[in-house]
Amino acid sequence: AGSSSWQKRLVYRKFANGSWQTPLVLDEKTYSSGFGGEFQDIQGEKNNNELHLVYRYYEYDNYDTAEIFYAHVYADGSFHNQQISHDTTSSTQPDLAVSRDGGTIHITWKEGFSYVQGGGKNVLYYRQGNGFQTWTDPVALTSYAIDAPLIELNNNQPIIVFLSEQYYFISKN
């Protein structure tokens, strides 16, 4: 008897010089059992001929496995990706902003609700890095539940907007 497996892939494909280039698999999850999973909440920003992506991945049979990931596609077609959030609750709704020179990546998301435990609250998290190995630790910016975080830059400084009881703004100054 044989075994079977399947993959979920996050794929990048570029149109250049009049044709579609070879697809590049940025992330891949392989399953031989279970329910599989899903890439979601994909956000991207192009900067200096490079693409920066933030996205969420979770497994269908346990939403608490949802984590936030970052991928950087370089101008030459090579790429780097890594996990940004590391917790035991659901991480969701990522957003990113990239400094004008491409040197600093700012990422927000919400996390804290546990589907397994049936409780908790999704608070706002923030992390910044250089897109490679140097990243700050994740920082919780609220102690109360939020929704729909959005990050933009003003003079290369992050401004975060999110929903709660009313609109709130946080500026890193």
Short mmCIF file of N, CA and C in Angstrom, two decimals:
data_model
loop_
_atom_site.label_atom_id
_atom_site.label_comp_id
_atom_site.label_asym_id
_atom_site.label_seq_id
_atom_site.Cartn_x
_atom_site.Cartn_y
_atom_site.Cartn_z
N ALA A 1 0.84 -1.18 0.00
CA ALA A 1 0.00 0.00 0.00
C ALA A 1 0.88 1.23 0.00
N GLY A 2 0.49 2.20 -0.77
CA GLY A 2 1.25 3.45 -0.87
C GLY A 2 0.74 4.49 0.10
N SER A 3 1.46 5.53 0.18
CA SER A 3 1.03 6.67 1.01
C SER A 3 0.84 7.87 0.11
N SER A 4 0.07 8.80 0.57
CA SER A 4 -0.14 10.00 -0.23
C SER A 4 0.11 11.22 0.64
N SER A 5 0.44 12.31 -0.01
CA SER A 5 0.61 13.58 0.69
C SER A 5 0.25 14.69 -0.29
N TRP A 6 0.08 15.87 0.23
CA TRP A 6 -0.21 17.03 -0.60
C TRP A 6 0.46 18.24 0.01
N GLN A 7 0.60 19.27 -0.81
CA GLN A 7 1.28 20.48 -0.37
C GLN A 7 0.37 21.69 -0.54
N LYS A 8 0.56 22.63 0.34
CA LYS A 8 0.04 23.98 0.17
C LYS A 8 1.26 24.86 -0.05
N ARG A 9 1.21 25.70 -1.06
CA ARG A 9 2.37 26.52 -1.41
C ARG A 9 1.99 27.99 -1.54
N LEU A 10 2.89 28.83 -1.09
CA LEU A 10 2.82 30.26 -1.35
C LEU A 10 3.80 30.51 -2.49
N VAL A 11 3.29 30.95 -3.65
CA VAL A 11 4.09 31.03 -4.87
C VAL A 11 4.18 32.48 -5.35
N TYR A 12 5.36 32.85 -5.81
CA TYR A 12 5.64 34.16 -6.40
C TYR A 12 5.94 33.95 -7.88
N ARG A 13 5.33 34.78 -8.72
CA ARG A 13 5.61 34.70 -10.15
C ARG A 13 5.63 36.11 -10.72
N LYS A 14 6.65 36.42 -11.50
CA LYS A 14 6.88 37.77 -12.00
C LYS A 14 6.77 37.80 -13.53
N PHE A 15 6.13 38.86 -14.04
CA PHE A 15 6.09 39.10 -15.48
C PHE A 15 7.21 40.06 -15.81
N ALA A 16 8.17 39.63 -16.63
CA ALA A 16 9.32 40.46 -16.98
C ALA A 16 9.78 40.13 -18.40
N ASN A 17 10.25 41.14 -19.08
CA ASN A 17 10.78 40.96 -20.44
C ASN A 17 9.78 40.28 -21.37
N GLY A 18 8.49 40.58 -21.19
CA GLY A 18 7.47 40.06 -22.09
C GLY A 18 6.95 38.67 -21.81
N SER A 19 7.37 38.07 -20.70
CA SER A 19 6.86 36.72 -20.38
C SER A 19 6.85 36.47 -18.88
N TRP A 20 6.08 35.46 -18.49
CA TRP A 20 6.02 35.07 -17.09
C TRP A 20 7.24 34.26 -16.73
N GLN A 21 7.88 34.64 -15.65
CA GLN A 21 9.07 33.94 -15.18
C GLN A 21 8.69 32.65 -14.45
N THR A 22 9.65 31.81 -14.20
CA THR A 22 9.44 30.54 -13.50
C THR A 22 8.89 30.82 -12.10
N PRO A 23 7.85 30.10 -11.68
CA PRO A 23 7.31 30.30 -10.32
C PRO A 23 8.36 29.99 -9.25
N LEU A 24 8.30 30.75 -8.19
CA LEU A 24 9.21 30.60 -7.06
C LEU A 24 8.36 30.25 -5.83
N VAL A 25 8.60 29.10 -5.23
CA VAL A 25 7.86 28.69 -4.03
C VAL A 25 8.50 29.35 -2.82
N LEU A 26 7.76 30.29 -2.20
CA LEU A 26 8.27 31.05 -1.06
C LEU A 26 8.10 30.29 0.25
N ASP A 27 7.05 29.48 0.33
CA ASP A 27 6.79 28.69 1.54
C ASP A 27 5.95 27.49 1.12
N GLU A 28 6.16 26.38 1.81
CA GLU A 28 5.45 25.16 1.46
C GLU A 28 5.23 24.32 2.71
N LYS A 29 4.04 23.80 2.84
CA LYS A 29 3.70 22.89 3.93
C LYS A 29 3.23 21.59 3.31
N THR A 30 3.73 20.47 3.79
CA THR A 30 3.38 19.15 3.27
C THR A 30 2.60 18.37 4.31
N TYR A 31 1.56 17.67 3.86
CA TYR A 31 0.69 16.91 4.75
C TYR A 31 0.59 15.48 4.28
N SER A 32 0.66 14.54 5.18
CA SER A 32 0.37 13.15 4.85
C SER A 32 -0.86 12.67 5.61
N SER A 33 -1.28 13.43 6.59
CA SER A 33 -2.50 13.12 7.34
C SER A 33 -3.04 14.43 7.91
N GLY A 34 -4.18 14.37 8.51
CA GLY A 34 -4.77 15.57 9.09
C GLY A 34 -5.59 16.32 8.06
N PHE A 35 -5.96 17.53 8.39
CA PHE A 35 -6.85 18.30 7.55
C PHE A 35 -6.13 19.31 6.65
N GLY A 36 -4.83 19.47 6.81
CA GLY A 36 -4.11 20.46 6.02
C GLY A 36 -4.15 21.83 6.67
N GLY A 37 -3.90 22.84 5.86
CA GLY A 37 -3.86 24.19 6.39
C GLY A 37 -4.04 25.21 5.29
N GLU A 38 -3.79 26.48 5.64
CA GLU A 38 -4.09 27.56 4.70
C GLU A 38 -3.15 28.74 4.90
N PHE A 39 -2.69 29.32 3.79
CA PHE A 39 -2.01 30.61 3.79
C PHE A 39 -3.09 31.67 3.63
N GLN A 40 -3.06 32.71 4.46
CA GLN A 40 -4.07 33.76 4.39
C GLN A 40 -3.46 35.11 4.76
N ASP A 41 -4.27 36.15 4.63
CA ASP A 41 -3.91 37.51 5.05
C ASP A 41 -2.60 37.97 4.42
N ILE A 42 -2.39 37.67 3.16
CA ILE A 42 -1.13 38.02 2.48
C ILE A 42 -1.13 39.52 2.15
N GLN A 43 -0.10 40.20 2.62
CA GLN A 43 0.09 41.63 2.35
C GLN A 43 1.48 41.82 1.77
N GLY A 44 1.63 42.70 0.80
CA GLY A 44 2.93 42.90 0.19
C GLY A 44 3.24 44.36 -0.07
N GLU A 45 4.52 44.65 -0.17
CA GLU A 45 4.98 45.99 -0.49
C GLU A 45 6.27 45.87 -1.31
N LYS A 46 6.31 46.54 -2.45
CA LYS A 46 7.50 46.55 -3.28
C LYS A 46 8.35 47.76 -2.91
N ASN A 47 9.65 47.55 -2.81
CA ASN A 47 10.56 48.61 -2.42
C ASN A 47 11.91 48.34 -3.06
N ASN A 48 12.46 49.31 -3.80
CA ASN A 48 13.78 49.17 -4.42
C ASN A 48 13.92 47.88 -5.22
N ASN A 49 12.89 47.55 -6.02
CA ASN A 49 12.89 46.37 -6.88
C ASN A 49 12.88 45.06 -6.10
N GLU A 50 12.52 45.11 -4.83
CA GLU A 50 12.41 43.91 -4.01
C GLU A 50 10.99 43.85 -3.45
N LEU A 51 10.51 42.65 -3.16
CA LEU A 51 9.16 42.47 -2.64
C LEU A 51 9.23 41.98 -1.20
N HIS A 52 8.47 42.62 -0.33
CA HIS A 52 8.36 42.22 1.07
C HIS A 52 6.93 41.74 1.29
N LEU A 53 6.77 40.56 1.88
CA LEU A 53 5.46 39.98 2.14
C LEU A 53 5.32 39.62 3.61
N VAL A 54 4.12 39.74 4.11
CA VAL A 54 3.78 39.23 5.42
C VAL A 54 2.50 38.41 5.22
N TYR A 55 2.40 37.29 5.93
CA TYR A 55 1.25 36.42 5.75
C TYR A 55 1.04 35.55 6.99
N ARG A 56 -0.11 34.91 7.01
CA ARG A 56 -0.48 34.03 8.12
C ARG A 56 -0.63 32.63 7.57
N TYR A 57 -0.22 31.66 8.37
CA TYR A 57 -0.46 30.26 8.04
C TYR A 57 -1.06 29.58 9.26
N TYR A 58 -2.07 28.74 9.03
CA TYR A 58 -2.65 27.96 10.13
C TYR A 58 -3.08 26.59 9.63
N GLU A 59 -3.21 25.66 10.56
CA GLU A 59 -3.68 24.31 10.26
C GLU A 59 -5.16 24.23 10.58
N TYR A 60 -5.92 23.60 9.68
CA TYR A 60 -7.37 23.53 9.82
C TYR A 60 -7.85 22.91 11.13
N ASP A 61 -7.11 21.91 11.61
CA ASP A 61 -7.58 21.21 12.81
C ASP A 61 -7.20 21.90 14.11
N ASN A 62 -6.48 23.03 14.04
CA ASN A 62 -6.12 23.77 15.25
C ASN A 62 -5.79 25.21 14.89
N TYR A 63 -6.77 26.10 14.99
CA TYR A 63 -6.55 27.51 14.64
C TYR A 63 -5.50 28.18 15.52
N ASP A 64 -5.21 27.60 16.70
CA ASP A 64 -4.19 28.18 17.56
C ASP A 64 -2.79 28.02 16.97
N THR A 65 -2.64 27.24 15.89
CA THR A 65 -1.34 27.12 15.23
C THR A 65 -1.08 28.29 14.29
N ALA A 66 -2.04 29.20 14.13
CA ALA A 66 -1.87 30.33 13.20
C ALA A 66 -0.71 31.21 13.65
N GLU A 67 0.24 31.38 12.75
CA GLU A 67 1.42 32.21 13.02
C GLU A 67 1.64 33.17 11.86
N ILE A 68 2.40 34.21 12.12
CA ILE A 68 2.72 35.24 11.13
C ILE A 68 4.13 34.97 10.59
N PHE A 69 4.27 35.11 9.27
CA PHE A 69 5.55 34.89 8.58
C PHE A 69 5.88 36.09 7.71
N TYR A 70 7.17 36.25 7.44
CA TYR A 70 7.67 37.32 6.59
C TYR A 70 8.50 36.68 5.48
N ALA A 71 8.36 37.19 4.25
CA ALA A 71 9.19 36.74 3.13
C ALA A 71 9.73 37.96 2.40
N HIS A 72 10.97 37.86 1.97
CA HIS A 72 11.66 38.93 1.25
C HIS A 72 12.16 38.33 -0.06
N VAL A 73 11.63 38.85 -1.18
CA VAL A 73 12.07 38.40 -2.51
C VAL A 73 13.01 39.46 -3.06
N TYR A 74 14.25 39.07 -3.32
CA TYR A 74 15.28 39.99 -3.79
C TYR A 74 15.16 40.21 -5.29
N ALA A 75 15.79 41.27 -5.79
CA ALA A 75 15.72 41.61 -7.20
C ALA A 75 16.25 40.48 -8.10
N ASP A 76 17.20 39.70 -7.60
CA ASP A 76 17.75 38.61 -8.41
C ASP A 76 16.90 37.34 -8.38
N GLY A 77 15.76 37.36 -7.66
CA GLY A 77 14.87 36.20 -7.61
C GLY A 77 15.12 35.28 -6.44
N SER A 78 16.18 35.51 -5.68
CA SER A 78 16.37 34.70 -4.47
C SER A 78 15.43 35.22 -3.38
N PHE A 79 15.25 34.46 -2.32
CA PHE A 79 14.34 34.90 -1.27
C PHE A 79 14.77 34.36 0.09
N HIS A 80 14.17 34.96 1.11
CA HIS A 80 14.40 34.58 2.51
C HIS A 80 13.03 34.66 3.18
N ASN A 81 12.70 33.70 4.03
CA ASN A 81 11.47 33.83 4.81
C ASN A 81 11.71 33.36 6.23
N GLN A 82 10.85 33.80 7.14
CA GLN A 82 10.98 33.41 8.53
C GLN A 82 9.68 33.66 9.28
N GLN A 83 9.56 32.95 10.39
CA GLN A 83 8.39 33.12 11.25
C GLN A 83 8.60 34.36 12.12
N ILE A 84 7.55 35.17 12.25
CA ILE A 84 7.62 36.42 13.01
C ILE A 84 6.99 36.26 14.39
N SER A 85 5.82 35.63 14.47
CA SER A 85 5.16 35.43 15.77
C SER A 85 5.50 34.03 16.28
N HIS A 86 5.54 33.89 17.60
CA HIS A 86 5.86 32.60 18.23
C HIS A 86 5.03 32.48 19.50
N ASP A 87 3.80 32.02 19.37
CA ASP A 87 2.98 31.89 20.57
C ASP A 87 2.08 30.67 20.44
N THR A 88 1.26 30.45 21.42
CA THR A 88 0.38 29.28 21.45
C THR A 88 -1.08 29.65 21.22
N THR A 89 -1.33 30.90 20.80
CA THR A 89 -2.68 31.35 20.47
C THR A 89 -2.70 31.74 18.99
N SER A 90 -3.86 32.05 18.50
CA SER A 90 -4.01 32.41 17.09
C SER A 90 -3.43 33.80 16.81
N SER A 91 -2.54 33.88 15.82
CA SER A 91 -1.99 35.16 15.35
C SER A 91 -2.61 35.44 13.99
N THR A 92 -3.10 36.66 13.80
CA THR A 92 -3.85 36.94 12.59
C THR A 92 -3.75 38.41 12.19
N GLN A 93 -4.27 38.75 11.03
CA GLN A 93 -4.35 40.11 10.47
C GLN A 93 -3.00 40.84 10.45
N PRO A 94 -1.98 40.26 9.81
CA PRO A 94 -0.70 40.95 9.72
C PRO A 94 -0.74 42.11 8.73
N ASP A 95 0.11 43.09 8.95
CA ASP A 95 0.33 44.17 8.01
C ASP A 95 1.80 44.56 8.11
N LEU A 96 2.33 45.19 7.05
CA LEU A 96 3.72 45.60 7.09
C LEU A 96 3.91 46.93 6.40
N ALA A 97 4.98 47.60 6.77
CA ALA A 97 5.43 48.82 6.13
C ALA A 97 6.95 48.72 6.02
N VAL A 98 7.48 49.24 4.91
CA VAL A 98 8.91 49.15 4.63
C VAL A 98 9.47 50.56 4.50
N SER A 99 10.58 50.82 5.18
CA SER A 99 11.20 52.15 5.08
C SER A 99 11.61 52.44 3.63
N ARG A 100 11.73 53.70 3.30
CA ARG A 100 12.05 54.09 1.92
C ARG A 100 13.31 53.44 1.39
N ASP A 101 14.32 53.28 2.24
CA ASP A 101 15.56 52.66 1.78
C ASP A 101 15.52 51.14 1.86
N GLY A 102 14.40 50.57 2.34
CA GLY A 102 14.26 49.12 2.44
C GLY A 102 14.99 48.51 3.61
N GLY A 103 15.59 49.34 4.46
CA GLY A 103 16.41 48.82 5.55
C GLY A 103 15.67 48.39 6.79
N THR A 104 14.44 48.89 6.97
CA THR A 104 13.68 48.53 8.17
C THR A 104 12.29 48.07 7.77
N ILE A 105 11.91 46.91 8.29
CA ILE A 105 10.59 46.32 8.05
C ILE A 105 9.81 46.45 9.36
N HIS A 106 8.59 46.97 9.29
CA HIS A 106 7.71 47.12 10.45
C HIS A 106 6.51 46.20 10.24
N ILE A 107 6.19 45.37 11.23
CA ILE A 107 5.08 44.42 11.11
C ILE A 107 4.18 44.53 12.33
N THR A 108 2.87 44.55 12.07
CA THR A 108 1.87 44.49 13.14
C THR A 108 0.98 43.27 12.91
N TRP A 109 0.35 42.80 13.98
CA TRP A 109 -0.63 41.72 13.90
C TRP A 109 -1.39 41.69 15.21
N LYS A 110 -2.42 40.88 15.24
CA LYS A 110 -3.12 40.70 16.51
C LYS A 110 -3.00 39.23 16.91
N GLU A 111 -2.89 39.00 18.22
CA GLU A 111 -2.82 37.63 18.73
C GLU A 111 -3.28 37.62 20.18
N GLY A 112 -3.68 36.44 20.63
CA GLY A 112 -4.05 36.28 22.03
C GLY A 112 -5.30 35.46 22.26
N PHE A 113 -6.17 35.33 21.24
CA PHE A 113 -7.37 34.52 21.42
C PHE A 113 -7.02 33.06 21.16
N SER A 114 -7.48 32.17 22.05
CA SER A 114 -7.24 30.73 21.90
C SER A 114 -8.55 30.03 21.55
N TYR A 115 -8.57 29.39 20.39
CA TYR A 115 -9.72 28.60 19.98
C TYR A 115 -9.79 27.32 20.81
N VAL A 116 -8.63 26.78 21.19
CA VAL A 116 -8.58 25.56 22.00
C VAL A 116 -9.13 25.83 23.39
N GLN A 117 -8.70 26.93 24.01
CA GLN A 117 -9.15 27.28 25.35
C GLN A 117 -10.51 27.98 25.35
N GLY A 118 -10.90 28.52 24.20
CA GLY A 118 -12.19 29.20 24.10
C GLY A 118 -12.20 30.57 24.77
N GLY A 119 -11.08 31.27 24.76
CA GLY A 119 -11.05 32.58 25.39
C GLY A 119 -9.77 33.33 25.09
N GLY A 120 -9.64 34.47 25.73
CA GLY A 120 -8.50 35.35 25.52
C GLY A 120 -8.93 36.55 24.71
N LYS A 121 -7.98 37.42 24.45
CA LYS A 121 -8.29 38.60 23.65
C LYS A 121 -7.14 38.87 22.69
N ASN A 122 -7.49 39.30 21.50
CA ASN A 122 -6.49 39.63 20.49
C ASN A 122 -5.97 41.03 20.72
N VAL A 123 -4.72 41.12 21.18
CA VAL A 123 -4.09 42.41 21.41
C VAL A 123 -3.14 42.74 20.26
N LEU A 124 -2.75 43.99 20.15
CA LEU A 124 -1.90 44.47 19.08
C LEU A 124 -0.43 44.15 19.37
N TYR A 125 0.24 43.55 18.40
CA TYR A 125 1.67 43.27 18.49
C TYR A 125 2.42 43.99 17.39
N TYR A 126 3.69 44.30 17.68
CA TYR A 126 4.55 45.03 16.75
C TYR A 126 5.95 44.42 16.81
N ARG A 127 6.59 44.36 15.66
CA ARG A 127 7.96 43.89 15.57
C ARG A 127 8.62 44.59 14.40
N GLN A 128 9.90 44.93 14.54
CA GLN A 128 10.63 45.53 13.42
C GLN A 128 11.96 44.83 13.26
N GLY A 129 12.46 44.86 12.03
CA GLY A 129 13.74 44.23 11.75
C GLY A 129 14.30 44.70 10.43
N ASN A 130 15.42 44.10 10.07
CA ASN A 130 16.07 44.48 8.83
C ASN A 130 15.70 43.56 7.66
N GLY A 131 14.77 42.64 7.90
CA GLY A 131 14.36 41.71 6.85
C GLY A 131 15.24 40.48 6.77
N PHE A 132 16.24 40.40 7.61
CA PHE A 132 17.14 39.26 7.63
C PHE A 132 17.06 38.61 9.02
N GLN A 133 18.17 38.55 9.72
CA GLN A 133 18.21 37.89 11.02
C GLN A 133 18.02 38.83 12.20
N THR A 134 18.10 40.13 12.00
CA THR A 134 18.02 41.07 13.11
C THR A 134 16.59 41.60 13.25
N TRP A 135 15.91 41.17 14.32
CA TRP A 135 14.54 41.60 14.59
C TRP A 135 14.42 41.93 16.08
N THR A 136 13.60 42.91 16.40
CA THR A 136 13.28 43.16 17.80
C THR A 136 12.38 42.03 18.29
N ASP A 137 12.28 41.88 19.59
CA ASP A 137 11.32 40.93 20.14
C ASP A 137 9.91 41.47 19.89
N PRO A 138 8.92 40.59 19.74
CA PRO A 138 7.54 41.08 19.60
C PRO A 138 7.13 41.88 20.85
N VAL A 139 6.44 42.99 20.62
CA VAL A 139 6.00 43.86 21.70
C VAL A 139 4.49 44.00 21.64
N ALA A 140 3.81 43.74 22.77
CA ALA A 140 2.37 43.98 22.85
C ALA A 140 2.17 45.48 23.07
N LEU A 141 1.44 46.14 22.16
CA LEU A 141 1.22 47.58 22.26
C LEU A 141 -0.10 47.93 22.93
N THR A 142 -0.97 46.95 23.14
CA THR A 142 -2.22 47.18 23.86
C THR A 142 -2.41 46.06 24.87
N SER A 143 -3.23 46.32 25.87
CA SER A 143 -3.61 45.27 26.82
C SER A 143 -5.08 44.91 26.63
N TYR A 144 -5.73 45.54 25.67
CA TYR A 144 -7.14 45.32 25.39
C TYR A 144 -7.29 44.78 23.97
N ALA A 145 -8.44 44.18 23.70
CA ALA A 145 -8.70 43.56 22.40
C ALA A 145 -8.77 44.62 21.29
N ILE A 146 -8.19 44.26 20.14
CA ILE A 146 -8.21 45.15 18.97
C ILE A 146 -8.63 44.35 17.74
N ASP A 147 -8.83 45.06 16.65
CA ASP A 147 -9.13 44.42 15.37
C ASP A 147 -8.56 45.29 14.25
N ALA A 148 -8.32 44.67 13.10
CA ALA A 148 -7.94 45.34 11.86
C ALA A 148 -6.74 46.29 11.99
N PRO A 149 -5.59 45.83 12.51
CA PRO A 149 -4.44 46.73 12.59
C PRO A 149 -3.89 47.08 11.21
N LEU A 150 -3.48 48.33 11.07
CA LEU A 150 -2.90 48.84 9.84
C LEU A 150 -1.67 49.65 10.22
N ILE A 151 -0.58 49.43 9.50
CA ILE A 151 0.64 50.20 9.77
C ILE A 151 1.07 50.93 8.51
N GLU A 152 1.45 52.18 8.68
CA GLU A 152 1.99 53.02 7.61
C GLU A 152 3.20 53.76 8.19
N LEU A 153 3.98 54.37 7.30
CA LEU A 153 5.13 55.14 7.75
C LEU A 153 4.95 56.61 7.41
N ASN A 154 5.37 57.47 8.33
CA ASN A 154 5.42 58.90 8.12
C ASN A 154 6.84 59.34 8.44
N ASN A 155 7.58 59.79 7.45
CA ASN A 155 9.01 60.11 7.63
C ASN A 155 9.76 58.93 8.23
N ASN A 156 9.47 57.74 7.73
CA ASN A 156 10.08 56.47 8.15
C ASN A 156 9.77 56.09 9.59
N GLN A 157 8.79 56.72 10.21
CA GLN A 157 8.36 56.36 11.56
C GLN A 157 6.98 55.69 11.47
N PRO A 158 6.80 54.57 12.20
CA PRO A 158 5.52 53.86 12.08
C PRO A 158 4.35 54.59 12.74
N ILE A 159 3.22 54.53 12.05
CA ILE A 159 1.94 54.98 12.59
C ILE A 159 1.00 53.80 12.45
N ILE A 160 0.36 53.42 13.55
CA ILE A 160 -0.51 52.25 13.57
C ILE A 160 -1.94 52.70 13.87
N VAL A 161 -2.86 52.20 13.07
CA VAL A 161 -4.28 52.47 13.27
C VAL A 161 -4.96 51.12 13.47
N PHE A 162 -5.90 51.06 14.40
CA PHE A 162 -6.63 49.81 14.64
C PHE A 162 -7.99 50.11 15.22
N LEU A 163 -8.85 49.12 15.23
CA LEU A 163 -10.19 49.27 15.78
C LEU A 163 -10.26 48.70 17.19
N SER A 164 -11.02 49.36 18.02
CA SER A 164 -11.36 48.88 19.35
C SER A 164 -12.73 49.46 19.64
N GLU A 165 -12.93 50.06 20.80
CA GLU A 165 -14.20 50.74 21.06
C GLU A 165 -14.35 51.95 20.15
N GLN A 166 -13.22 52.51 19.74
CA GLN A 166 -13.18 53.63 18.81
C GLN A 166 -11.84 53.55 18.09
N TYR A 167 -11.60 54.44 17.17
CA TYR A 167 -10.30 54.44 16.50
C TYR A 167 -9.22 54.91 17.46
N TYR A 168 -8.08 54.24 17.39
CA TYR A 168 -6.91 54.63 18.17
C TYR A 168 -5.74 54.78 17.22
N PHE A 169 -4.83 55.67 17.54
CA PHE A 169 -3.64 55.87 16.75
C PHE A 169 -2.43 55.74 17.67
N ILE A 170 -1.41 55.05 17.23
CA ILE A 170 -0.17 54.98 17.98
C ILE A 170 0.94 55.39 17.02
N SER A 171 1.76 56.32 17.44
CA SER A 171 2.88 56.78 16.64
C SER A 171 4.15 56.55 17.44
N LYS A 172 5.17 56.02 16.79
CA LYS A 172 6.44 55.75 17.47
C LYS A 172 7.32 56.99 17.39
N ASN A 173 7.22 57.82 18.39
CA ASN A 173 8.04 59.04 18.45
C ASN A 173 8.61 59.21 19.83
#
